[in-house]
Every structure is written in structure tokens, then in C-alpha cells.
Amino acid sequence: MPHRGLAELSEPLAWAEPYRTKMVEAIPMTTREERKRFIAAAGYNPFRLRADQVSIDLLTDSGTAAMSDTQWSALMQGDESYAGSRSFARLQEAVAEVLGFPYVLPTHQGRAAENVLFHTLVQPGQIVPNNMHFDTTKAHVHNRRARPVNLVIPEGRDPQKPHPFKGNMDVDALEALLEKEGANVALVMLTVTCNNNGGQPVSMENIRSVSRVARRHGVPLFLDAARFAENAYFIKQREPGYRDVPLCDIVREMMGYADGCTMSAKKDGLVNIGGFVAFRDEELYRRASQFGILYEGFLTYGGLSGRDMEALAAGLREVLDEHYLAARTGQVRYLWEQLDALGIPLVTPVGGHGVYVDAGRFLPHFRHDDFPGWALSVALYEEAGVRACEIGTVLAGRNPETGEHDYPEQELLRLAIPRRVYSYRHMDVVAEGLRRVWQRREELPAYRFVYEPPVLRHFTATFAPEPIAAPASRSTHPAG
Ligand code: P70
């Protein structure tokens, strides 16, 4: 029998992935001894492993999707003209049709879209509120010498608190900030879904309220739309009044409250590279164009090839297929339910693109600067050849003003599931690997930096393990 979540579905066809395999890629197989050697040689940093040392790669859902036959055939039609490419026109049409924004600047990926937008709208000393900034977004706000502020609702800061929309912004806090700082707020952003606290969605009601408040203060609202389709699917599932609304209408309504969006197309664009920044207002688009040309490329390719834009145009339409989104979110839920049944502490409820393990509670005897999420990621790789990603103190980096670790509210290990790549059986392997780590959790070492780069340190840092005292003699979790 299928697991709980699937058994609820009366249509047996809905129990399986709504696609079949046309091409396969061999999975590298390794032994435990090899993996221990590989990760030590990588400075205990999973980002430094070679992909052929990894069996199930849950490092990220970004740029790792399997493209469809429709996308592969679109690729062949790429128009590689420097100016006026037909493929750009197709991308523009798809963005206008799916998201409702008439103006688009292609970029090579999401952080480039942030760079272009923030050069257009953010001045030194200004403030940018977001429900929760993703790390590249935060880094680009800092890069403009401005200040990122996270205004997610209190429930969104607590991994255990149940709430259907833990990505929501605290509207009262936004109102208070705008009252106080008004002209100093460059723009308001909402990240849909909210990556840093578990792929948690933002409700339509919240997008609407945030938009109303921002508009009243004359401040533009942009969505970080990397996972817009998954967010729309959660609105359909969890928000009263949307069950019978077609997904495409939900997306158009979401975007309708915003002045534009940044997009890392490597997620819900279903492509391996690409992004864009889109606008409703022509004047704003004109201003941003200057930075698009300066940093990315001419208006009609902006860091992408014609074939990339073709695949993206197809992906933007495909991602709203309800059968796909049911299978996508269902697979994530399948893994979540298995781990939950084992008693492993998880971010609750399940999010859209991965399962987030609450590393702070998994290793309660670790302090923030023992890097609990990092320790779990190394242990899971050694145990089962599964690569996952810490979303905790290491990723959060240091506060540029104080030089201290910028301790996040949550220490997490993210098991990000690539789109259309792995099967249910692969999820069983992941669950078994984590079960074994759970059994020996009191033996895991802490990690210390050997090399710590100044920005986005998690990508290239190296570490050394350090045995940690038995749980009984350690203080409890919060930063010490
Ligand atoms: C991820 C990747 C990227 C991202 C995002 C949101 C909400 C913008 C961007 C930047 C990055 C990553 C993290 C850990 C390991 C590998 C990769 N998120 N906004 O996996 O987009 O990467 O295209 O510049 O999530 O969550 P881009």
C-alpha cells in the first residue's frame, strides 16, 4: 500500500509520478570507507565533494531538475541572435502570460536578478524588509550598503509551531517599520515560498495585505518568485476559497499584487540555469535596463543563450501542471512522513521543495558555533552517500558591522529534492540513512573552521571535526 498521504487520494493514478523515464543517468555507488576519505579530503565541506562521490544529491533543488521532452525540443529552436532574438520574444510572452508582467530582463540566474533590481532601487543606508531574505538576497542588499530586515511572522521563526503559511510577513511589523522609516525603505520583498524556514508558503491574504501597506507608503513590492508554483499549489491546498481556482489564476492573482519579481529560474522555471527580473512599470524597467546591460548582457539575452530562454519559456508553463505539482509536493511529504514517524525533529508543517531537519533539536547539546546542521550533513554523507545542505550558522555568515556570527533563529539541515529526478525508493534510502545517524547522534563531532572565506563562506570553507562533550555536561541549545 502507498503511504498515508497517497492513500488519501482516491485515484490510483495519482499515487505515482505523472511522467516516465526516457533517459537515465547512473548513480555513483561508494562504500562507507571511501566516503569518509572523500569528505575528509573535501575539508568536511559537502560543497567541495565531487558529484561522482555523491549517490543521492539533495544539496539543492536549484538547477538540478530533469527537463521534459518538450523542453529539450524547444532547446533546438534557440535563436542565438545577439539582438531581437525570437527566443527572447517567446520568454517575454511566457512571462507575460504566466506571471502577468509585461517587461522582463533575462539574467544568468536569480542572484543576478537581485543585483540588477537592487542597483535600480536600493541606495546606501536604506532598508529592505523581506519575510526572510535568502542568503544571496541578503548579500546583495549588503552589497548596496543597505540593511536587510526579516519580518516573518513569529510562527515562522519556530520550527515546531504548526501554521499553514509560515512564510507570511508580520504585517503590523511592516506597518510599524514603514511608519518609522518611511522614505528610507527602498522596496518590500516577499520570498515565495520562504526558503530559509522550510520552504514555507505565503498566503494570498498576506500578499494582499503586504501589498496594500506597501502601496499606502508608496514603496514598491517585489516577489522573489523562485518557487512561485509551489507557493500557488499550497494556496490552493491550504487557503480557504482557492480549492477550485485554477493554478494559473492563483499565480496571476499573487503577481497582481506586486510591482515585479526576481526569479531564479533554476527552481520553478524547471531549467538548469537562468533567471530574470520582471516589471509592471515601463519606466522602472528602463532604469533597470541600464544595469541589465552593464552586468548581464544586451536586453534580449541578458546572460542566457537563446536555447536557455526557449527551455525556460516551456518550463514556466509546464510547472503549473497540477499533476506535476501534486507529485512534487507529495514526494517531499512522503519523505517528511517517514522521518516524522521515526521521531526525528523536523520543521513542521512540510514545505514545498524539501524536508528540513531541526538540527538544533536533533543535537540539543550543540551550541550554534558547534554547527549542528553542518555536523549532520557530514554524518549523513558518511552514512548513506546522501548530500544535504546546512541552513544554519555557517550559511548565515557574519554580521558585516560586528564581525560576529549572524546567528540564525533556526539551525537546520535541508534535504532539498530536485524536481522530477529521484523516485520514492530513493527517498527510502535517505530516510534509512538519517535513521542511522539519529541512532548515533550522541557520538557526532562538532566542526570548527580551518579556512573561513569572508562572504558566502559555506561554499568554499574548510573544517575540522572536534569531539564534543557528552550531552549531560553541556548547556542547552541557544547561542553561548
Ligand atoms: C537553493 C539556492 C537560490 C535562491 C533562492 C531564493 C529564494 C534567490 C536565490 C538565488 C541556492 C543554493 C543554496 C544551497 C546550495 C546550493 C544552492 N537558492 N532566492 O538551493 O538564486 O541561485 O539562481 O542565483 O532560494 O536554495 P540563484
Short mmCIF file of C-alpha atoms and ligand atoms in Angstrom, two decimals:
data_model
loop_
_atom_site.label_atom_id
_atom_site.label_comp_id
_atom_site.label_asym_id
_atom_site.label_seq_id
_atom_site.Cartn_x
_atom_site.Cartn_y
_atom_site.Cartn_z
CA MET A 1 0.00 0.00 0.00
CA PRO A 2 1.18 3.54 -0.59
CA HIS A 3 1.96 5.77 2.36
CA ARG A 4 -0.65 7.80 4.27
CA GLY A 5 -0.55 10.87 2.08
CA LEU A 6 -1.04 8.93 -1.13
CA ALA A 7 -3.64 6.55 0.26
CA GLU A 8 -5.91 9.56 0.79
CA LEU A 9 -6.05 10.02 -2.97
CA SER A 10 -8.90 8.01 -4.43
CA GLU A 11 -7.47 7.92 -7.96
CA PRO A 12 -4.71 5.22 -8.05
CA LEU A 13 -3.02 7.02 -10.93
CA ALA A 14 -2.27 9.86 -8.55
CA TRP A 15 -0.06 7.52 -6.47
CA ALA A 16 2.76 7.59 -8.98
CA GLU A 17 4.84 10.19 -10.75
CA PRO A 18 2.95 11.63 -13.75
CA TYR A 19 5.89 11.03 -16.13
CA ARG A 20 8.05 8.14 -17.22
CA THR A 21 11.78 7.88 -17.89
CA LYS A 22 13.22 8.39 -21.37
CA MET A 23 16.88 8.75 -20.44
CA VAL A 24 18.73 7.57 -17.35
CA GLU A 25 21.85 8.66 -15.53
CA ALA A 26 23.85 6.14 -13.48
CA ILE A 27 24.08 6.80 -9.75
CA PRO A 28 27.64 6.64 -8.34
CA MET A 29 27.97 3.87 -5.75
CA THR A 30 30.53 4.19 -2.94
CA THR A 31 31.50 2.45 0.30
CA ARG A 32 31.47 3.94 3.77
CA GLU A 33 35.28 3.91 3.94
CA GLU A 34 35.52 5.74 0.60
CA ARG A 35 33.02 8.35 1.73
CA LYS A 36 34.94 9.02 4.93
CA ARG A 37 38.04 9.62 2.85
CA PHE A 38 36.23 11.77 0.29
CA ILE A 39 34.65 14.10 2.84
CA ALA A 40 37.90 14.47 4.80
CA ALA A 41 39.71 15.37 1.58
CA ALA A 42 36.93 17.90 0.87
CA GLY A 43 37.69 19.69 4.15
CA TYR A 44 34.42 18.34 5.59
CA ASN A 45 32.53 20.62 3.25
CA PRO A 46 29.88 18.81 1.14
CA PHE A 47 30.09 21.66 -1.43
CA ARG A 48 33.67 20.59 -2.12
CA LEU A 49 32.80 16.96 -2.88
CA ARG A 50 32.89 15.83 -6.47
CA ALA A 51 29.41 14.97 -7.68
CA ASP A 52 30.58 11.48 -8.62
CA GLN A 53 31.33 10.89 -4.93
CA VAL A 54 27.65 11.52 -4.13
CA SER A 55 24.87 8.96 -4.61
CA ILE A 56 21.74 10.95 -3.82
CA ASP A 57 22.30 14.65 -4.19
CA LEU A 58 19.91 16.71 -2.08
CA LEU A 59 22.26 19.68 -1.78
CA THR A 60 19.84 21.85 -3.69
CA ASP A 61 16.72 21.86 -5.82
CA SER A 62 18.35 24.64 -7.83
CA GLY A 63 19.37 23.92 -11.41
CA THR A 64 19.04 20.19 -10.79
CA ALA A 65 15.66 19.44 -12.41
CA ALA A 66 15.19 16.94 -15.20
CA MET A 67 13.91 18.77 -18.28
CA SER A 68 10.97 17.37 -20.23
CA ASP A 69 10.98 16.21 -23.84
CA THR A 70 9.07 19.42 -24.62
CA GLN A 71 11.87 21.49 -23.13
CA TRP A 72 14.60 19.53 -24.90
CA SER A 73 12.89 20.04 -28.23
CA ALA A 74 12.34 23.74 -27.51
CA LEU A 75 16.09 23.94 -26.90
CA MET A 76 16.74 23.04 -30.52
CA GLN A 77 14.82 26.09 -31.62
CA GLY A 78 17.01 28.56 -29.79
CA ASP A 79 17.63 31.74 -31.76
CA GLU A 80 21.14 32.85 -30.89
CA SER A 81 20.91 36.34 -32.40
CA TYR A 82 22.54 38.99 -30.27
CA ALA A 83 19.69 41.45 -30.66
CA GLY A 84 15.99 40.78 -31.11
CA SER A 85 16.21 37.01 -30.61
CA ARG A 86 12.96 35.16 -31.30
CA SER A 87 13.67 33.09 -28.19
CA PHE A 88 13.60 36.24 -26.09
CA ALA A 89 10.18 37.08 -27.56
CA ARG A 90 8.99 33.61 -26.51
CA LEU A 91 10.32 34.10 -23.00
CA GLN A 92 8.68 37.50 -22.78
CA GLU A 93 5.36 36.00 -23.90
CA ALA A 94 5.61 33.23 -21.31
CA VAL A 95 6.42 35.69 -18.51
CA ALA A 96 3.53 37.93 -19.54
CA GLU A 97 1.12 35.01 -19.84
CA VAL A 98 2.10 33.08 -16.70
CA LEU A 99 3.11 35.91 -14.35
CA GLY A 100 1.38 38.91 -15.90
CA PHE A 101 4.43 41.18 -16.11
CA PRO A 102 4.94 42.88 -19.50
CA TYR A 103 8.64 43.77 -19.06
CA VAL A 104 11.41 41.28 -18.48
CA LEU A 105 15.20 41.36 -18.29
CA PRO A 106 16.79 37.92 -18.57
CA THR A 107 19.68 37.24 -16.19
CA HIS A 108 22.03 34.32 -15.83
CA GLN A 109 20.44 33.32 -12.51
CA GLY A 110 18.48 34.59 -9.52
CA ARG A 111 21.25 36.48 -7.73
CA ALA A 112 21.95 38.41 -10.94
CA ALA A 113 18.30 39.47 -11.00
CA GLU A 114 18.76 40.70 -7.42
CA ASN A 115 21.88 42.59 -8.43
CA VAL A 116 20.10 44.36 -11.29
CA LEU A 117 17.00 45.17 -9.23
CA PHE A 118 18.91 46.43 -6.20
CA HIS A 119 21.17 48.64 -8.29
CA THR A 120 17.97 50.16 -9.64
CA LEU A 121 16.05 50.61 -6.39
CA VAL A 122 18.36 50.42 -3.36
CA GLN A 123 20.59 53.25 -2.16
CA PRO A 124 23.25 53.04 0.58
CA GLY A 125 21.78 53.34 4.07
CA GLN A 126 18.31 52.18 3.04
CA ILE A 127 16.32 49.27 4.45
CA VAL A 128 14.88 46.25 2.62
CA PRO A 129 12.25 44.26 4.51
CA ASN A 130 11.53 40.68 3.38
CA ASN A 131 9.67 37.83 5.07
CA MET A 132 13.11 36.15 5.19
CA HIS A 133 15.97 37.08 2.91
CA PHE A 134 17.61 34.19 1.16
CA ASP A 135 21.39 34.38 1.67
CA THR A 136 22.18 35.72 -1.81
CA THR A 137 19.42 38.32 -1.43
CA LYS A 138 20.80 39.37 1.92
CA ALA A 139 24.32 39.53 0.47
CA HIS A 140 23.12 41.73 -2.42
CA VAL A 141 21.32 44.10 -0.03
CA HIS A 142 24.57 44.37 1.96
CA ASN A 143 26.44 44.86 -1.29
CA ARG A 144 24.39 48.03 -1.82
CA ARG A 145 25.36 49.07 1.74
CA ALA A 146 21.74 48.76 2.75
CA ARG A 147 20.15 46.83 5.60
CA PRO A 148 18.09 43.65 5.16
CA VAL A 149 15.32 43.11 7.74
CA ASN A 150 13.40 39.85 8.21
CA LEU A 151 9.76 40.35 9.17
CA VAL A 152 8.37 36.80 9.03
CA ILE A 153 5.52 36.08 11.49
CA PRO A 154 6.59 34.68 14.90
CA GLU A 155 5.27 31.19 13.98
CA GLY A 156 7.69 31.21 11.05
CA ARG A 157 10.63 31.50 13.43
CA ASP A 158 9.72 28.37 15.39
CA PRO A 159 10.30 25.05 13.58
CA GLN A 160 7.72 23.25 15.74
CA LYS A 161 4.81 25.71 15.51
CA PRO A 162 2.06 24.50 13.19
CA HIS A 163 0.74 27.17 10.81
CA PRO A 164 -0.34 26.67 7.20
CA PHE A 165 1.54 29.76 5.96
CA LYS A 166 4.72 30.13 7.96
CA GLY A 167 6.21 32.26 5.21
CA ASN A 168 3.78 35.10 5.95
CA MET A 169 5.13 38.54 6.74
CA ASP A 170 4.18 40.20 10.01
CA VAL A 171 2.03 42.98 8.55
CA ASP A 172 1.92 45.00 11.78
CA ALA A 173 5.71 44.94 11.98
CA LEU A 174 5.90 46.11 8.36
CA GLU A 175 3.43 48.88 9.05
CA ALA A 176 5.47 49.99 12.10
CA LEU A 177 8.71 49.94 10.09
CA LEU A 178 7.19 51.98 7.28
CA GLU A 179 5.68 54.47 9.76
CA LYS A 180 9.06 54.95 11.40
CA GLU A 181 11.45 54.72 8.47
CA GLY A 182 9.11 55.57 5.57
CA ALA A 183 11.26 57.14 2.89
CA ASN A 184 14.24 55.05 3.90
CA VAL A 185 12.63 51.76 2.86
CA ALA A 186 13.78 51.01 -0.69
CA LEU A 187 11.34 48.22 -1.51
CA VAL A 188 9.46 45.43 0.22
CA MET A 189 10.12 41.82 -0.80
CA LEU A 190 8.26 38.58 -0.20
CA THR A 191 10.05 35.29 -0.86
CA VAL A 192 7.57 32.69 -2.15
CA THR A 193 7.95 30.06 -0.86
CA CYS A 194 10.13 31.15 2.05
CA ASN A 195 13.28 29.08 1.65
CA ASN A 196 15.13 29.74 4.88
CA ASN A 197 12.47 28.49 7.27
CA GLY A 198 11.49 25.35 5.40
CA GLY A 199 10.03 26.18 2.00
CA GLN A 200 7.01 27.60 3.80
CA PRO A 201 4.33 29.29 1.72
CA VAL A 202 2.92 32.81 1.90
CA SER A 203 -0.87 33.09 1.82
CA MET A 204 -2.75 35.14 -0.75
CA GLU A 205 -4.32 37.09 2.07
CA ASN A 206 -0.84 38.01 3.33
CA ILE A 207 0.45 39.02 -0.11
CA ARG A 208 -2.64 41.21 -0.48
CA SER A 209 -2.18 42.86 2.94
CA VAL A 210 1.55 43.44 2.45
CA SER A 211 0.84 44.97 -0.94
CA ARG A 212 -1.79 47.28 0.49
CA VAL A 213 0.53 48.54 3.24
CA ALA A 214 3.49 48.98 0.88
CA ARG A 215 1.35 50.83 -1.63
CA ARG A 216 -0.06 53.15 1.02
CA HIS A 217 3.51 54.17 1.84
CA GLY A 218 4.50 54.48 -1.81
CA VAL A 219 7.06 51.65 -1.59
CA PRO A 220 7.26 49.04 -4.39
CA LEU A 221 6.64 45.36 -3.63
CA PHE A 222 8.64 42.67 -5.41
CA LEU A 223 8.24 38.92 -5.04
CA ASP A 224 11.24 36.62 -5.01
CA ALA A 225 9.38 34.15 -7.21
CA ALA A 226 11.90 31.28 -7.30
CA ARG A 227 9.24 28.81 -6.10
CA PHE A 228 6.08 30.61 -7.17
CA ALA A 229 4.33 27.48 -8.48
CA GLU A 230 4.84 25.52 -5.27
CA ASN A 231 3.55 28.53 -3.33
CA ALA A 232 0.47 28.69 -5.56
CA TYR A 233 -0.16 24.99 -5.03
CA PHE A 234 -0.10 25.46 -1.24
CA ILE A 235 -2.57 28.34 -1.56
CA LYS A 236 -4.86 26.01 -3.47
CA GLN A 237 -4.45 23.27 -0.84
CA ARG A 238 -4.42 25.26 2.36
CA GLU A 239 -6.19 28.62 1.90
CA PRO A 240 -9.98 28.82 2.17
CA GLY A 241 -11.64 29.82 -1.08
CA TYR A 242 -8.93 28.65 -3.51
CA ARG A 243 -9.58 24.92 -3.85
CA ASP A 244 -11.46 25.33 -7.12
CA VAL A 245 -9.43 28.19 -8.56
CA PRO A 246 -7.13 27.13 -11.44
CA LEU A 247 -3.44 27.38 -10.55
CA CYS A 248 -2.75 29.81 -13.37
CA ASP A 249 -5.32 32.21 -11.89
CA ILE A 250 -3.80 31.85 -8.42
CA VAL A 251 -0.38 32.77 -9.83
CA ARG A 252 -1.78 35.75 -11.71
CA GLU A 253 -3.51 36.97 -8.56
CA MET A 254 -0.31 36.57 -6.48
CA MET A 255 1.72 38.53 -9.01
CA GLY A 256 -1.08 41.06 -9.47
CA TYR A 257 -0.33 42.50 -6.02
CA ALA A 258 3.34 43.09 -6.87
CA ASP A 259 5.26 45.63 -8.97
CA GLY A 260 7.52 42.90 -10.29
CA CYS A 261 9.58 39.90 -9.32
CA THR A 262 13.05 38.47 -9.26
CA MET A 263 13.29 34.89 -10.44
CA SER A 264 15.83 32.15 -10.05
CA ALA A 265 14.51 30.04 -12.92
CA LYS A 266 16.66 27.15 -11.70
CA LYS A 267 13.79 26.26 -9.37
CA ASP A 268 10.24 26.59 -10.66
CA GLY A 269 11.46 27.52 -14.14
CA LEU A 270 12.48 23.85 -14.43
CA VAL A 271 15.78 24.73 -16.12
CA ASN A 272 19.41 24.14 -15.22
CA ILE A 273 20.43 27.79 -15.50
CA GLY A 274 18.63 31.09 -15.85
CA GLY A 275 16.72 33.86 -14.19
CA PHE A 276 15.08 37.19 -14.81
CA VAL A 277 13.72 40.32 -13.25
CA ALA A 278 10.25 41.36 -14.38
CA PHE A 279 8.38 44.63 -14.06
CA ARG A 280 4.90 46.05 -14.45
CA ASP A 281 6.10 49.63 -14.95
CA GLU A 282 7.92 50.67 -18.12
CA GLU A 283 9.86 53.49 -16.50
CA LEU A 284 11.26 51.21 -13.82
CA TYR A 285 12.14 48.65 -16.50
CA ARG A 286 14.01 51.37 -18.43
CA ARG A 287 16.07 52.29 -15.41
CA ALA A 288 16.84 48.65 -14.64
CA SER A 289 17.78 48.02 -18.29
CA GLN A 290 20.93 50.06 -17.82
CA PHE A 291 22.12 47.74 -15.09
CA GLY A 292 20.94 44.68 -17.01
CA ILE A 293 23.15 45.68 -19.92
CA LEU A 294 26.05 46.61 -17.65
CA TYR A 295 26.09 43.44 -15.58
CA GLU A 296 24.39 40.74 -17.67
CA GLY A 297 24.17 41.44 -21.39
CA PHE A 298 22.00 43.00 -24.04
CA LEU A 299 18.27 43.32 -23.31
CA THR A 300 17.26 40.31 -25.39
CA TYR A 301 19.57 37.72 -23.85
CA GLY A 302 20.98 39.05 -20.55
CA GLY A 303 23.39 36.26 -19.73
CA LEU A 304 21.40 33.45 -21.34
CA SER A 305 21.64 31.75 -24.68
CA GLY A 306 18.63 31.61 -26.98
CA ARG A 307 18.18 27.92 -26.20
CA ASP A 308 18.18 28.61 -22.45
CA MET A 309 15.35 31.10 -22.95
CA GLU A 310 13.37 28.57 -25.02
CA ALA A 311 13.67 25.88 -22.34
CA LEU A 312 12.68 28.40 -19.69
CA ALA A 313 9.63 29.61 -21.61
CA ALA A 314 8.47 25.99 -21.84
CA GLY A 315 9.32 25.30 -18.17
CA LEU A 316 7.32 28.26 -16.88
CA ARG A 317 4.20 26.84 -18.49
CA GLU A 318 4.89 23.21 -17.55
CA VAL A 319 5.46 23.86 -13.88
CA LEU A 320 1.82 24.79 -13.35
CA ASP A 321 0.60 21.31 -14.32
CA GLU A 322 -1.42 20.25 -11.33
CA HIS A 323 -0.49 16.58 -11.62
CA TYR A 324 3.16 17.51 -11.57
CA LEU A 325 2.76 19.76 -8.51
CA ALA A 326 0.74 17.09 -6.68
CA ALA A 327 3.53 14.55 -7.29
CA ARG A 328 6.24 17.05 -6.45
CA THR A 329 4.81 18.14 -3.12
CA GLY A 330 3.64 14.55 -2.48
CA GLN A 331 7.17 13.18 -2.77
CA VAL A 332 8.51 15.77 -0.35
CA ARG A 333 5.67 14.89 2.04
CA TYR A 334 6.46 11.16 1.67
CA LEU A 335 9.99 11.71 2.97
CA TRP A 336 8.74 14.07 5.68
CA GLU A 337 6.23 11.48 6.95
CA GLN A 338 8.84 8.72 7.12
CA LEU A 339 11.26 10.85 9.13
CA ASP A 340 8.49 12.15 11.36
CA ALA A 341 7.42 8.57 12.14
CA LEU A 342 10.99 7.89 13.33
CA GLY A 343 10.71 10.74 15.82
CA ILE A 344 13.32 12.88 14.04
CA PRO A 345 12.68 16.59 14.75
CA LEU A 346 11.57 18.35 11.57
CA VAL A 347 10.32 21.73 10.51
CA THR A 348 6.54 21.49 10.71
CA PRO A 349 4.48 21.51 8.59
CA VAL A 350 6.16 20.09 5.48
CA GLY A 351 7.29 22.70 2.94
CA GLY A 352 7.45 22.72 -0.82
CA HIS A 353 10.90 21.79 -2.04
CA GLY A 354 12.48 19.73 0.68
CA VAL A 355 12.44 18.36 4.18
CA TYR A 356 14.16 20.49 6.79
CA VAL A 357 15.58 18.65 9.78
CA ASP A 358 15.63 20.66 13.00
CA ALA A 359 19.34 20.18 13.71
CA GLY A 360 19.12 22.27 16.90
CA ARG A 361 16.78 19.71 18.42
CA PHE A 362 18.46 16.69 16.77
CA LEU A 363 21.70 17.70 18.55
CA PRO A 364 20.47 19.65 21.59
CA HIS A 365 23.90 19.52 23.26
CA PHE A 366 25.46 21.51 20.37
CA ARG A 367 25.81 25.27 20.61
CA HIS A 368 25.24 27.40 17.48
CA ASP A 369 29.00 27.70 16.98
CA ASP A 370 29.41 23.91 17.10
CA PHE A 371 27.50 23.99 13.76
CA PRO A 372 24.87 21.27 14.39
CA GLY A 373 23.39 21.39 10.87
CA TRP A 374 26.85 21.10 9.37
CA ALA A 375 27.68 18.11 11.60
CA LEU A 376 24.50 16.37 10.45
CA SER A 377 25.30 16.99 6.79
CA VAL A 378 28.73 15.36 7.13
CA ALA A 379 27.30 12.42 9.10
CA LEU A 380 24.52 11.80 6.57
CA TYR A 381 27.00 11.79 3.70
CA GLU A 382 29.30 9.35 5.51
CA GLU A 383 26.36 7.12 6.43
CA ALA A 384 24.48 6.90 3.16
CA GLY A 385 26.17 8.90 0.40
CA VAL A 386 23.40 11.49 0.62
CA ARG A 387 24.46 15.10 0.24
CA ALA A 388 22.33 17.69 2.04
CA CYS A 389 22.81 21.33 2.94
CA GLU A 390 23.14 23.15 6.24
CA ILE A 391 20.87 26.15 6.60
CA GLY A 392 22.18 27.50 9.87
CA THR A 393 25.03 29.46 11.36
CA VAL A 394 27.58 28.58 8.67
CA LEU A 395 25.27 29.69 5.85
CA ALA A 396 24.14 32.81 7.72
CA GLY A 397 27.69 34.20 7.77
CA ARG A 398 28.97 37.09 9.87
CA ASN A 399 27.39 40.44 10.54
CA PRO A 400 29.47 42.86 8.43
CA GLU A 401 29.33 45.53 11.16
CA THR A 402 30.17 43.49 14.24
CA GLY A 403 32.12 40.64 12.62
CA GLU A 404 30.23 38.19 14.86
CA HIS A 405 28.43 35.09 13.57
CA ASP A 406 24.99 36.30 12.44
CA TYR A 407 23.21 33.57 14.44
CA PRO A 408 20.04 32.48 12.66
CA GLU A 409 16.89 31.69 14.55
CA GLN A 410 16.97 28.09 13.39
CA GLU A 411 19.72 25.52 12.87
CA LEU A 412 18.51 23.34 10.02
CA LEU A 413 19.65 20.61 7.68
CA ARG A 414 17.85 20.85 4.36
CA LEU A 415 17.14 17.80 2.24
CA ALA A 416 16.24 19.61 -0.98
CA ILE A 417 14.57 17.39 -3.55
CA PRO A 418 15.46 18.03 -7.20
CA ARG A 419 12.43 18.20 -9.49
CA ARG A 420 11.48 15.07 -11.46
CA VAL A 421 14.83 13.37 -10.69
CA TYR A 422 14.52 10.83 -7.85
CA SER A 423 11.97 8.12 -7.11
CA TYR A 424 10.09 7.20 -3.97
CA ARG A 425 12.66 4.42 -3.36
CA HIS A 426 15.45 6.98 -3.27
CA MET A 427 13.52 8.74 -0.51
CA ASP A 428 13.54 5.44 1.45
CA VAL A 429 17.35 5.38 1.23
CA VAL A 430 17.52 8.92 2.57
CA ALA A 431 15.20 8.06 5.46
CA GLU A 432 17.23 4.98 6.37
CA GLY A 433 20.49 6.96 6.28
CA LEU A 434 19.10 9.59 8.59
CA ARG A 435 17.64 6.92 10.91
CA ARG A 436 21.15 5.53 11.38
CA VAL A 437 22.58 8.97 12.09
CA TRP A 438 19.75 9.54 14.60
CA GLN A 439 20.75 6.34 16.40
CA ARG A 440 24.30 7.53 16.94
CA ARG A 441 23.57 11.24 17.40
CA GLU A 442 25.42 11.47 20.69
CA GLU A 443 28.68 10.49 19.01
CA LEU A 444 28.74 13.19 16.30
CA PRO A 445 31.62 15.69 16.45
CA ALA A 446 31.28 19.46 16.26
CA TYR A 447 33.04 21.33 13.42
CA ARG A 448 35.48 24.23 13.50
CA PHE A 449 36.62 26.43 10.62
CA VAL A 450 40.04 25.70 9.16
CA TYR A 451 39.52 28.22 6.35
CA GLU A 452 36.72 30.78 6.55
CA PRO A 453 36.10 32.96 3.47
CA PRO A 454 34.75 36.49 4.10
CA VAL A 455 31.48 36.21 2.13
CA LEU A 456 29.12 33.34 1.29
CA ARG A 457 31.53 31.28 3.33
CA HIS A 458 29.67 27.96 3.20
CA PHE A 459 30.53 27.39 -0.46
CA THR A 460 34.30 27.19 -0.05
CA ALA A 461 35.12 26.93 3.68
CA THR A 462 37.06 24.00 5.12
CA PHE A 463 36.53 22.46 8.54
CA ALA A 464 37.91 20.01 11.06
CA PRO A 465 35.84 17.79 13.34
CA GLU A 466 36.23 18.21 17.08
CA PRO A 467 34.85 15.72 19.60
CA ILE A 468 32.17 17.23 21.75
CA ALA A 469 31.48 16.56 25.44
CA ALA A 470 28.75 14.11 26.39
CA PRO A 471 25.27 15.68 26.34
CA ALA A 472 24.80 15.64 30.11
CA SER A 473 27.69 18.05 30.71
CA ARG A 474 26.72 20.59 28.04
CA SER A 475 24.41 23.55 28.32
CA THR A 476 21.31 23.58 26.14
CA HIS A 477 20.97 24.84 22.65
CA PRO A 478 20.76 28.66 22.45
CA ALA A 479 23.92 30.52 21.45
CA GLY A 480 26.54 30.67 24.10
C1 P70 B 1 18.92 26.97 -3.03
C2 P70 B 1 19.54 28.03 -3.93
C3 P70 B 1 18.76 30.23 -4.50
C4 P70 B 1 17.82 31.32 -4.32
C5 P70 B 1 16.65 31.17 -3.56
C6 P70 B 1 15.78 32.26 -3.42
C7 P70 B 1 14.52 32.13 -2.62
C8 P70 B 1 17.19 33.59 -4.73
C9 P70 B 1 18.09 32.55 -4.91
C10 P70 B 1 19.32 32.80 -5.75
C11 P70 B 1 20.97 28.35 -3.63
C12 P70 B 1 21.76 27.24 -3.05
C13 P70 B 1 21.79 27.04 -1.70
C14 P70 B 1 22.50 25.99 -1.17
C15 P70 B 1 23.15 25.13 -2.02
C16 P70 B 1 23.13 25.35 -3.38
C17 P70 B 1 22.42 26.40 -3.90
N1 P70 B 1 18.71 29.19 -3.81
N2 P70 B 1 16.09 33.42 -4.00
O1 P70 B 1 19.30 25.83 -3.15
O2 P70 B 1 19.17 32.22 -6.97
O3 P70 B 1 21.00 30.53 -7.12
O4 P70 B 1 19.77 31.30 -9.15
O5 P70 B 1 21.37 32.81 -8.01
O6 P70 B 1 16.35 30.01 -2.98
O7 P70 B 1 18.03 27.29 -2.23
P1 P70 B 1 20.41 31.69 -7.87
#
